[in-house]
Short mmCIF file of C-alpha atoms in Angstrom, two decimals:
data_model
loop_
_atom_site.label_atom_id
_atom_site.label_comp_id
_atom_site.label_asym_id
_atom_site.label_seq_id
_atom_site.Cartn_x
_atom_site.Cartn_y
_atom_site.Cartn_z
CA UNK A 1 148.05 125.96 132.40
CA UNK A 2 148.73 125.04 136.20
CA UNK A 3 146.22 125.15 138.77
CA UNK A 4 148.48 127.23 140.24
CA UNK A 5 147.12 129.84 137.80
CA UNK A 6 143.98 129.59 138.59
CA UNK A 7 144.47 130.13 142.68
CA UNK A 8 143.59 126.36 143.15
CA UNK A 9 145.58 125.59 146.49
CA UNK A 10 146.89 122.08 147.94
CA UNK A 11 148.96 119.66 148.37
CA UNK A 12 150.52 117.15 145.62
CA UNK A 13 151.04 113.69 146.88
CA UNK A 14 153.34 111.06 144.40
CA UNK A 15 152.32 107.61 144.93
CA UNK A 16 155.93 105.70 145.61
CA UNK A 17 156.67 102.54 146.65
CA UNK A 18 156.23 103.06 149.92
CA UNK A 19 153.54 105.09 150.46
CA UNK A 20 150.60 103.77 147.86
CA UNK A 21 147.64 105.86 146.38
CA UNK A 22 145.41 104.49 149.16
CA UNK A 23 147.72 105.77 151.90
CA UNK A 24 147.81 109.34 150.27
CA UNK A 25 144.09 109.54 149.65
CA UNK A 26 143.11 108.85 153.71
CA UNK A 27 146.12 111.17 154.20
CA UNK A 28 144.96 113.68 152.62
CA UNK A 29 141.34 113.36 153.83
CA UNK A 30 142.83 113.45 157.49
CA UNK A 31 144.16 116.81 156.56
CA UNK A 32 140.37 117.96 156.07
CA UNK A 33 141.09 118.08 152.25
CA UNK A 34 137.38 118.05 150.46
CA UNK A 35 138.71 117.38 147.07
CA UNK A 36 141.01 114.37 146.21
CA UNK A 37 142.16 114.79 142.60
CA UNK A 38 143.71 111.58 140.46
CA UNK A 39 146.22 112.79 138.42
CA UNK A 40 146.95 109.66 136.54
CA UNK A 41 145.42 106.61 134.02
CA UNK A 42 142.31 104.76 134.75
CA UNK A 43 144.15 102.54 136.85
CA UNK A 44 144.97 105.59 139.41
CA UNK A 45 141.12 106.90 139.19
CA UNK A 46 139.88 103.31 140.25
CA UNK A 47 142.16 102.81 143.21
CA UNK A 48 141.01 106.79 144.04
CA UNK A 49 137.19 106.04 143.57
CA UNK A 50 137.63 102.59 145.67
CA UNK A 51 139.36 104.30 148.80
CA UNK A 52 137.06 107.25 148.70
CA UNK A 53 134.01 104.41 148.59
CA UNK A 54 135.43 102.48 151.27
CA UNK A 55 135.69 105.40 153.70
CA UNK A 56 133.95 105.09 157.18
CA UNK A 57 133.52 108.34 157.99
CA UNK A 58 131.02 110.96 156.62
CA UNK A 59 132.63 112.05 153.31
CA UNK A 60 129.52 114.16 152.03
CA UNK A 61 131.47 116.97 151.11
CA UNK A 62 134.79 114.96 149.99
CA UNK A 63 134.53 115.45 145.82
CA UNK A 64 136.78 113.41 143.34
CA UNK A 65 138.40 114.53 140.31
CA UNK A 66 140.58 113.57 137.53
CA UNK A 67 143.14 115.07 135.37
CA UNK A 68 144.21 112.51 132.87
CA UNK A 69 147.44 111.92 132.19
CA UNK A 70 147.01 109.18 130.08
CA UNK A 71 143.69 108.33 127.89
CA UNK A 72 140.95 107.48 130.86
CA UNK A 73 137.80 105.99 130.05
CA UNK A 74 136.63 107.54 133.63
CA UNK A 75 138.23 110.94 132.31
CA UNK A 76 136.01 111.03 129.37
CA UNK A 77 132.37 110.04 131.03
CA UNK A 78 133.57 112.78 133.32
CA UNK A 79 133.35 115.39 130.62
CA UNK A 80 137.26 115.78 131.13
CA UNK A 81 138.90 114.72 128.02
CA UNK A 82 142.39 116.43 128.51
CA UNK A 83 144.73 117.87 130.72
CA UNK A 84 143.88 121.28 130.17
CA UNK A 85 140.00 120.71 130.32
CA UNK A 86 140.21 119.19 133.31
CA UNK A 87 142.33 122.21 134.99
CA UNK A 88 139.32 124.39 134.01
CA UNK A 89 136.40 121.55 135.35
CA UNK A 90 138.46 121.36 138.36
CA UNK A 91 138.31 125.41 138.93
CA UNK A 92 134.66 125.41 138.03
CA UNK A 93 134.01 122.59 140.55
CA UNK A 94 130.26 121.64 139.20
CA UNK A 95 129.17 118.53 141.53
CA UNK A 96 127.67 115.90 140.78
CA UNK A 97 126.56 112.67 143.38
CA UNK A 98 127.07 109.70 141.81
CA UNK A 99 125.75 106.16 142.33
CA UNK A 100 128.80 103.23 142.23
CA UNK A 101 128.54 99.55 141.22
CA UNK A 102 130.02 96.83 143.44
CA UNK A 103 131.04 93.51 142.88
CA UNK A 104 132.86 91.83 145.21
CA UNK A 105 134.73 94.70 147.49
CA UNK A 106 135.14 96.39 144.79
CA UNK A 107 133.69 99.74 143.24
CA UNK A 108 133.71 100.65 140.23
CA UNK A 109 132.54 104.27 137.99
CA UNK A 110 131.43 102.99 134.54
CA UNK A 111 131.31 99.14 134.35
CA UNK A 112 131.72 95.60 135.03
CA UNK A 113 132.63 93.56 131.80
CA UNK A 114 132.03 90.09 132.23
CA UNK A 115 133.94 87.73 128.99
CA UNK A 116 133.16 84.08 128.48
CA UNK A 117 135.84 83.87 126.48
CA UNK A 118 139.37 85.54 127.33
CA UNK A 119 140.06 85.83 123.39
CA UNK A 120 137.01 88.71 123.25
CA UNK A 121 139.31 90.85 125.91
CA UNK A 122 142.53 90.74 123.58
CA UNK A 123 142.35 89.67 120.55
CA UNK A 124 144.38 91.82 118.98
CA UNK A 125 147.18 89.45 117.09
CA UNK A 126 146.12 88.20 113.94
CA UNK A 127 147.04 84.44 114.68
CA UNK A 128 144.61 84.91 117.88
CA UNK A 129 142.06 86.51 115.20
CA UNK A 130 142.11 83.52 113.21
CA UNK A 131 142.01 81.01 116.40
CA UNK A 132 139.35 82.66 117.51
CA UNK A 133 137.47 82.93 113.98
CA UNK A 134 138.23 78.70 113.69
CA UNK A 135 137.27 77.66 117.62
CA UNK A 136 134.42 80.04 117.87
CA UNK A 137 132.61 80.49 121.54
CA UNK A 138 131.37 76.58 121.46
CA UNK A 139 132.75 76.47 125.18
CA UNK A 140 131.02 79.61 126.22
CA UNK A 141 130.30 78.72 129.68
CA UNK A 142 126.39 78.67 131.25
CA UNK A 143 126.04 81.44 133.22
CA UNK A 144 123.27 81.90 135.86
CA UNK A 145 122.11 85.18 137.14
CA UNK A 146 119.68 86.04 140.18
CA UNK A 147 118.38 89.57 140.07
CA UNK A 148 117.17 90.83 143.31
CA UNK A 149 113.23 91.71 141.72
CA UNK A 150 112.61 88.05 142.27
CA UNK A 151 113.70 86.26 138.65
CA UNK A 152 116.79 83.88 137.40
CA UNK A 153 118.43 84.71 133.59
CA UNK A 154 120.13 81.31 132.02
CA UNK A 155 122.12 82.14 129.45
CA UNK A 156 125.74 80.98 127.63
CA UNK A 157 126.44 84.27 126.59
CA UNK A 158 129.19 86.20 124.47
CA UNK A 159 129.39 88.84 127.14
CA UNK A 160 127.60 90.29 130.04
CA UNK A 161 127.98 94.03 131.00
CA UNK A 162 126.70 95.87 133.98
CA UNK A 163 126.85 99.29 133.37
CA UNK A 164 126.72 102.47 135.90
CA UNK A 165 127.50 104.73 133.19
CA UNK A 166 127.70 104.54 129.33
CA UNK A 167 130.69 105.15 128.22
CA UNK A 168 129.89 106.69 124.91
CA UNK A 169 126.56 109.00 123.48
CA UNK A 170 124.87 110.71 126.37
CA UNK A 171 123.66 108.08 128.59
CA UNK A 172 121.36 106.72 125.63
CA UNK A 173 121.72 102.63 125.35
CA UNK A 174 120.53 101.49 122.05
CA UNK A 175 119.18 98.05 121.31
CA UNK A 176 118.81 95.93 118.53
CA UNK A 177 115.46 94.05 118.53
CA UNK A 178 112.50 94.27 116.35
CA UNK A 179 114.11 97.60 114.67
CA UNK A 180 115.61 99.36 117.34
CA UNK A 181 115.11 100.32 121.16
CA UNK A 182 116.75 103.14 123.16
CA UNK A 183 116.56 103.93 127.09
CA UNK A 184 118.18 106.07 129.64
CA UNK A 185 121.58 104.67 131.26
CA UNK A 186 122.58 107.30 134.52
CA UNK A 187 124.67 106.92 137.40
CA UNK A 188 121.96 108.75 139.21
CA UNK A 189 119.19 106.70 138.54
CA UNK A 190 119.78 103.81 141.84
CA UNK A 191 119.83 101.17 139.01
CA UNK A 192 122.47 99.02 137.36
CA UNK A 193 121.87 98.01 133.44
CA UNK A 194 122.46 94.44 132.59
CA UNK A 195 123.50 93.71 129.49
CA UNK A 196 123.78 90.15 128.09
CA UNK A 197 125.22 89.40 124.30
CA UNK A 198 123.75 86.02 123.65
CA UNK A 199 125.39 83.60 121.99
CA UNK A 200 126.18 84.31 118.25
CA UNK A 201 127.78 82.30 115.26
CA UNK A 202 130.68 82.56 114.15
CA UNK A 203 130.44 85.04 111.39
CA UNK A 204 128.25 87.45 113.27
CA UNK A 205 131.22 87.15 116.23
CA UNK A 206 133.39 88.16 113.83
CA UNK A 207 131.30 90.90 112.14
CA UNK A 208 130.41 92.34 115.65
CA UNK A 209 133.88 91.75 117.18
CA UNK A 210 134.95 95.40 117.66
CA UNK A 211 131.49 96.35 118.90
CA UNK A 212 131.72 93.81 121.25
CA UNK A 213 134.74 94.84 122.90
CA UNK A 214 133.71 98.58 122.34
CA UNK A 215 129.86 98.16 124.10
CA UNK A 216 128.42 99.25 121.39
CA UNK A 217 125.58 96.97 121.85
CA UNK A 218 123.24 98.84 118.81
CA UNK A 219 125.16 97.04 116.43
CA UNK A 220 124.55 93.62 117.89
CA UNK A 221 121.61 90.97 117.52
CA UNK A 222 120.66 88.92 120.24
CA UNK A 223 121.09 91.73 123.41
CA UNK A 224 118.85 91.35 126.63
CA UNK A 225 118.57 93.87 129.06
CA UNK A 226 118.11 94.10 132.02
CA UNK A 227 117.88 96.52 134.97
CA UNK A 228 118.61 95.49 138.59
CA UNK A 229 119.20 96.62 141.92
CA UNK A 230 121.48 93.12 142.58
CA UNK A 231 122.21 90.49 140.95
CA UNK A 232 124.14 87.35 141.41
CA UNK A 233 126.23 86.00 139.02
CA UNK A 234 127.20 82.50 139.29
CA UNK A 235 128.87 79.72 136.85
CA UNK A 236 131.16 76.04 136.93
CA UNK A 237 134.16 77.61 135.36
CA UNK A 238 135.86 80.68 136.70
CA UNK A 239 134.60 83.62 134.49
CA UNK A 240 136.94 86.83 134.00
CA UNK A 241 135.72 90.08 134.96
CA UNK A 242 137.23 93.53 134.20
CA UNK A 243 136.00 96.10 136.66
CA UNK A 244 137.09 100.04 135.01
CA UNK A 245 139.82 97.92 133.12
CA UNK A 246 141.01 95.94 136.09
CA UNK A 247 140.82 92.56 135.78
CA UNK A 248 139.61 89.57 138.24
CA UNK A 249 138.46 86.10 138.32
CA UNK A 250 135.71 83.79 140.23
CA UNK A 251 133.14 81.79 139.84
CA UNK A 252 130.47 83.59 142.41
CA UNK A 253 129.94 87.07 142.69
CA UNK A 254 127.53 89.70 143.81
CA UNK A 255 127.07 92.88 141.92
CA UNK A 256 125.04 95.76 143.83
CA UNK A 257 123.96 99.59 143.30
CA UNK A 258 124.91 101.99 145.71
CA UNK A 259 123.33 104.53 145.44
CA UNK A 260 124.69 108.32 145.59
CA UNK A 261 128.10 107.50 147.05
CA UNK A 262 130.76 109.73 145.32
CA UNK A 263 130.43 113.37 144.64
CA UNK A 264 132.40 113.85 141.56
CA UNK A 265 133.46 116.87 139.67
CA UNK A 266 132.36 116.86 136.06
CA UNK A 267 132.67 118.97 133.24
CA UNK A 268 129.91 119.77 130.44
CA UNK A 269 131.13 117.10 128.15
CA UNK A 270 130.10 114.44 130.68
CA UNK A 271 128.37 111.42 129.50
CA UNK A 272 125.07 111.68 131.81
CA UNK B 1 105.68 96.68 117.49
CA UNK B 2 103.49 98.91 119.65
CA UNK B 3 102.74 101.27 116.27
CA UNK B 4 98.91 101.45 117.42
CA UNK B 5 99.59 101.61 120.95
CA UNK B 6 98.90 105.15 122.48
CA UNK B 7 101.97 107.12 123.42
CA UNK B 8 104.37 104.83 123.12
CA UNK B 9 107.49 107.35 123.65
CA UNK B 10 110.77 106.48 121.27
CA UNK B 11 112.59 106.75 124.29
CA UNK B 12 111.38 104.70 127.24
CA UNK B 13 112.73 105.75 130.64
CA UNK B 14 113.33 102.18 131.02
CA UNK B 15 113.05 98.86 129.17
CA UNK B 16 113.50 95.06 129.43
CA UNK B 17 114.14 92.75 126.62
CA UNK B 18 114.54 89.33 126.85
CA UNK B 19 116.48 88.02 124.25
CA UNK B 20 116.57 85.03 122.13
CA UNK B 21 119.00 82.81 123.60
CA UNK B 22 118.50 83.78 127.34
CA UNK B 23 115.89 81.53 130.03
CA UNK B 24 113.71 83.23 132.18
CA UNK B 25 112.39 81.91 135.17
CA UNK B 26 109.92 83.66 137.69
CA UNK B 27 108.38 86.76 138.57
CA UNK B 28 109.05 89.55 136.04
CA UNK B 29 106.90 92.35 137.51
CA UNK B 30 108.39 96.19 136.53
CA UNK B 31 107.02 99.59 135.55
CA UNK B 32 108.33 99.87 132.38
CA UNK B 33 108.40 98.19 128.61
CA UNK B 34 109.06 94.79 128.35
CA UNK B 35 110.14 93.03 124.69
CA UNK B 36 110.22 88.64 125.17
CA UNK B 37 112.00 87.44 122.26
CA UNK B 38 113.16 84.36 124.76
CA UNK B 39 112.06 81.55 126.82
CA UNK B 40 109.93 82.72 129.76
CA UNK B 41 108.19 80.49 132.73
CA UNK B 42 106.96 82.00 135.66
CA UNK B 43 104.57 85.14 136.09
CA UNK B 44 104.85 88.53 133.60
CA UNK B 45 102.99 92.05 134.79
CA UNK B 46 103.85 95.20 133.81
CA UNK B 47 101.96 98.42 134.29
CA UNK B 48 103.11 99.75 130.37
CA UNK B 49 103.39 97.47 127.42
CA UNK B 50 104.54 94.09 126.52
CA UNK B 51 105.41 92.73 123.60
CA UNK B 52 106.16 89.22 122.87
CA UNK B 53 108.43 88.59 119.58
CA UNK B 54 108.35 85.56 117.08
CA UNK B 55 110.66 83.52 118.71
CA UNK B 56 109.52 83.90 122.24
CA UNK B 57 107.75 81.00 124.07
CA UNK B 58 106.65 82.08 127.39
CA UNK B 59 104.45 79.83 130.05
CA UNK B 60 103.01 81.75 132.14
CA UNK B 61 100.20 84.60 132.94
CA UNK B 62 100.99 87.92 131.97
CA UNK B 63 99.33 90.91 132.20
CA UNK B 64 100.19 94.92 130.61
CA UNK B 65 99.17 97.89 129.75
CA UNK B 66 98.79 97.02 125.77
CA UNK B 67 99.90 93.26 124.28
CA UNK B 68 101.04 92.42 121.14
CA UNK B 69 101.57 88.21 120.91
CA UNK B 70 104.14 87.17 117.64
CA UNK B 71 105.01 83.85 119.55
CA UNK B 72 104.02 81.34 122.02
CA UNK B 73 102.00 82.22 125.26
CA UNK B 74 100.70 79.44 127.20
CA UNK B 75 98.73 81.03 130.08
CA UNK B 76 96.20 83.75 130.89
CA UNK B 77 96.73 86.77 129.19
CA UNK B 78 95.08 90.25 130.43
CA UNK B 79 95.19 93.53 128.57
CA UNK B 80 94.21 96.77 130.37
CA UNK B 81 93.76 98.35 127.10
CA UNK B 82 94.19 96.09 123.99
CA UNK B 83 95.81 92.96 122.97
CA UNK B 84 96.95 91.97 119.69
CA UNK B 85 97.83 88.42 118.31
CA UNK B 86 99.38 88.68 115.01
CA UNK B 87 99.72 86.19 111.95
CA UNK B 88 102.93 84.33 114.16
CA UNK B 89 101.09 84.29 117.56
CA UNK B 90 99.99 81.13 119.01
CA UNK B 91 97.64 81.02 122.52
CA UNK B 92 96.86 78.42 124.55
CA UNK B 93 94.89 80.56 127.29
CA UNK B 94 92.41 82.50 128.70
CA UNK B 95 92.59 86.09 127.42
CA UNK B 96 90.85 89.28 128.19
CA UNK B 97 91.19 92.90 126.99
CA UNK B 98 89.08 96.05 126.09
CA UNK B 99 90.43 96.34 122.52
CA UNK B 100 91.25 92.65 120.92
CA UNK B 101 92.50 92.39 117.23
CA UNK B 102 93.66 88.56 116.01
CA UNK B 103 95.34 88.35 112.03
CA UNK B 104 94.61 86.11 110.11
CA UNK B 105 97.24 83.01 110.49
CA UNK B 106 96.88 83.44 114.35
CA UNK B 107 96.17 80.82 116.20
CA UNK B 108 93.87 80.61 119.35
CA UNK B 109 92.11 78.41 121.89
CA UNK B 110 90.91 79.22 125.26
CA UNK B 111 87.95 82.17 126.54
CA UNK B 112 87.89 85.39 125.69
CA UNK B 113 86.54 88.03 127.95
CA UNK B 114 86.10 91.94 126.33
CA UNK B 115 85.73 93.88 129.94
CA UNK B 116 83.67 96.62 127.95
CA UNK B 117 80.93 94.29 127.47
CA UNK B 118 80.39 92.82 130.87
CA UNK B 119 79.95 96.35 132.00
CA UNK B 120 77.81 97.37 129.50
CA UNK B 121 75.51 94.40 130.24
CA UNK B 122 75.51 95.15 133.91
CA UNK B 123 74.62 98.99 133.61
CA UNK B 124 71.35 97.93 131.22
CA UNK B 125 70.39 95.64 134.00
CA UNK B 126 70.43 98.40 136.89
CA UNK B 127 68.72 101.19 134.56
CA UNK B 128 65.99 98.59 133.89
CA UNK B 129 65.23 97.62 137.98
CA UNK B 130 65.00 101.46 138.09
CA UNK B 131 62.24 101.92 135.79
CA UNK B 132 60.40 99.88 137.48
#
């Protein structure tokens, strides 16, 4: 199915070397086109979402949308899961306003993953497995956060995650404690979710590994949370930081909500 | 942990937990649920409940809806409703609450104010100077 066959008019724009994503996006909007629509990988959506964001003009009625091309994290907490799903969202064209995370000058959708240790991100080989099982997180780094509400976190965690959006269930974050805690995670609620692994030994890193790298923080003792307006995130050795699965490094950085700044175009699958 | 406390939803619109291997320092002051199951100095007020785990040792005042102590509190502690110290708490502090229940094992030293009784006192008092 085309969007063609569902009398969806416009324009198709292929990113070349030449003219980039960004340059077709404030193209496009120059036109007076309302909906920009990624047709691409998560990598695509993010560069999308991040012009769209950075816009200075009034773009209240500019919506974004995905068709995934590729599997797309962004796709999926959409409610788009497939090609031919998201033909159908796109015709139906249900709206929702979104808040965005920041960090840095950069937006991002579902999450900020912050790793300690660069093993966590990849550690897919089995010699890496086993260096990993033998060295442990002993040189976890200390990591400082200052939330905005008036409080510092110390920590030397496994991994910190801000989330916007959950990326799996319906927006419900559950938490390991005394038994088990859940609460709301939305993209509409002005509030970023902090979420610090603490540090664990080496069997339970192993144990937990693939919930770990999946967020699927239920599974895992030793979880704070934490729910913030801003925070600043600050530590002696560079920590690595995958925004939407793109990846940076720094030792400083400020993380804010902003509140309702994307319309987006979501279908009933949608994880919020 | 807040099985007696009334209305505690399964699903809180929000919640904080501090966990075990994280510091805290300063103001923690929200509207929602807050679980301490780490190291806390500073000031904690919530306007719902608070609930402070085994391995918590927090140094400061704090103040909730509903309390229930499993670790170390060194400050004032103020329940709107009621406060429980169980077999694992320790408090070095002043505490006050409506409803107070301390298990056996618990351990205790400071003043302890039940803000039903004051009241009660106080409303005797002014029926009395009426009679007269």
């Amino acid at each position: 199915m085309a969007l063609a066959d569902l009398d969806i008019a416009g324009e198709e724009a292929r990113v070349t070397p030449i003219r980039k994503t960004r340059d077709l996006v404030e193209e496009g909007i120059k036109k007076g086109y309302k909906n920009i629509v990624a047709c691409g990988d998560d990598s695509t959506a993010h560069e999308v979402i991040n012009t769209l964001a950075g816009l200075k003009v009034s773009k209240e009625e500019i919506c974004f949308g995905i068709i995934p091309i590729r599997p797309s994290k962004i796709a999926q907490v959409l409610g788009v899961p497939s090609h031919e799903e998201a033909i159908k969202t796109i015709s139906k064209r249900r709206i929702e306003r979104v808040d965005l995370g920041k960090i840095g000058d950069q937006y991002f959708l579902i999450s900020c993953d912050i790793e300690t240790d660069e093993s966590l991100a990849r550690p897919d080989s089995f010699w890496r497995k086993l260096s990993f099982m033998t060295r442990g997180l002993a040189s976890a780094p200390k990591i400082e956060l200052n939330f905005k509400e008036g409080y510092r976190v110390t920590a030397q965690p496994t991994k910190v995650c801000i989330c916007n959006i959950l990326d799996y269930g319906k927006g419900k974050l559950r938490i390991k404690t005394d038994g088990y805690m859940t609460t709301n995670v939305s993209p509409q609620d002005e509030l970023l979710d902090v979420v610090i692994v603490g540090k664990l030994s080496r069997s339970s890193l192993l144990r937990h590994l693939s919930d770990i790298q999946c967020n699927n923080f239920g599974r895992i003792p030793n979880v704070s949370l934490f729910r913030t307006k801003k925070v600043n995130i600050s530590s002696e050795n560079p920590i690595s930081v995958m925004i939407d699965r793109q990846k940076m490094k720094a030792n400083n950085f400020n993380c804010e909500v902003v509140p309702r700044k994307l319309n987006v175009i979501v279908g009933k699958e949608r994880k919020f | 942990m807040f099985k007696d406390a009334p209305q505690a939803p399964e699903e809180a619109a929000g919640q904080t937990i501090v966990g075990n291997s994280v510091k805290l320092e300063g103001d923690l002051i929200l509207d929602e649920d807050i679980t301490i199951n780490g190291k806390v100095s500073g000031k904690v007020s919530t306007s719902k409940n608070l609930g402070i785990g085994e391995t918590a040792e927090v140094k400061a005042d704090v103040e909730a809806e509903n309390i229930v102590i499993s670790g170390k509190v060194e400050g004032e502690v103020k329940a709107r409703e009621k406060l429980e110290i169980t077999e694992t708490g320790k408090v070095a502090g002043n505490i006050s609450a409506k409803t107070l229940s301390v298990a056996p094992g618990a351990i205790f030293s400071g003043q302890c104010t039940m803000e039903g009784e004051g009241k009660a006192e106080e409303a005797k008092e002014a029926e009395e100077e009426t009679e007269e």
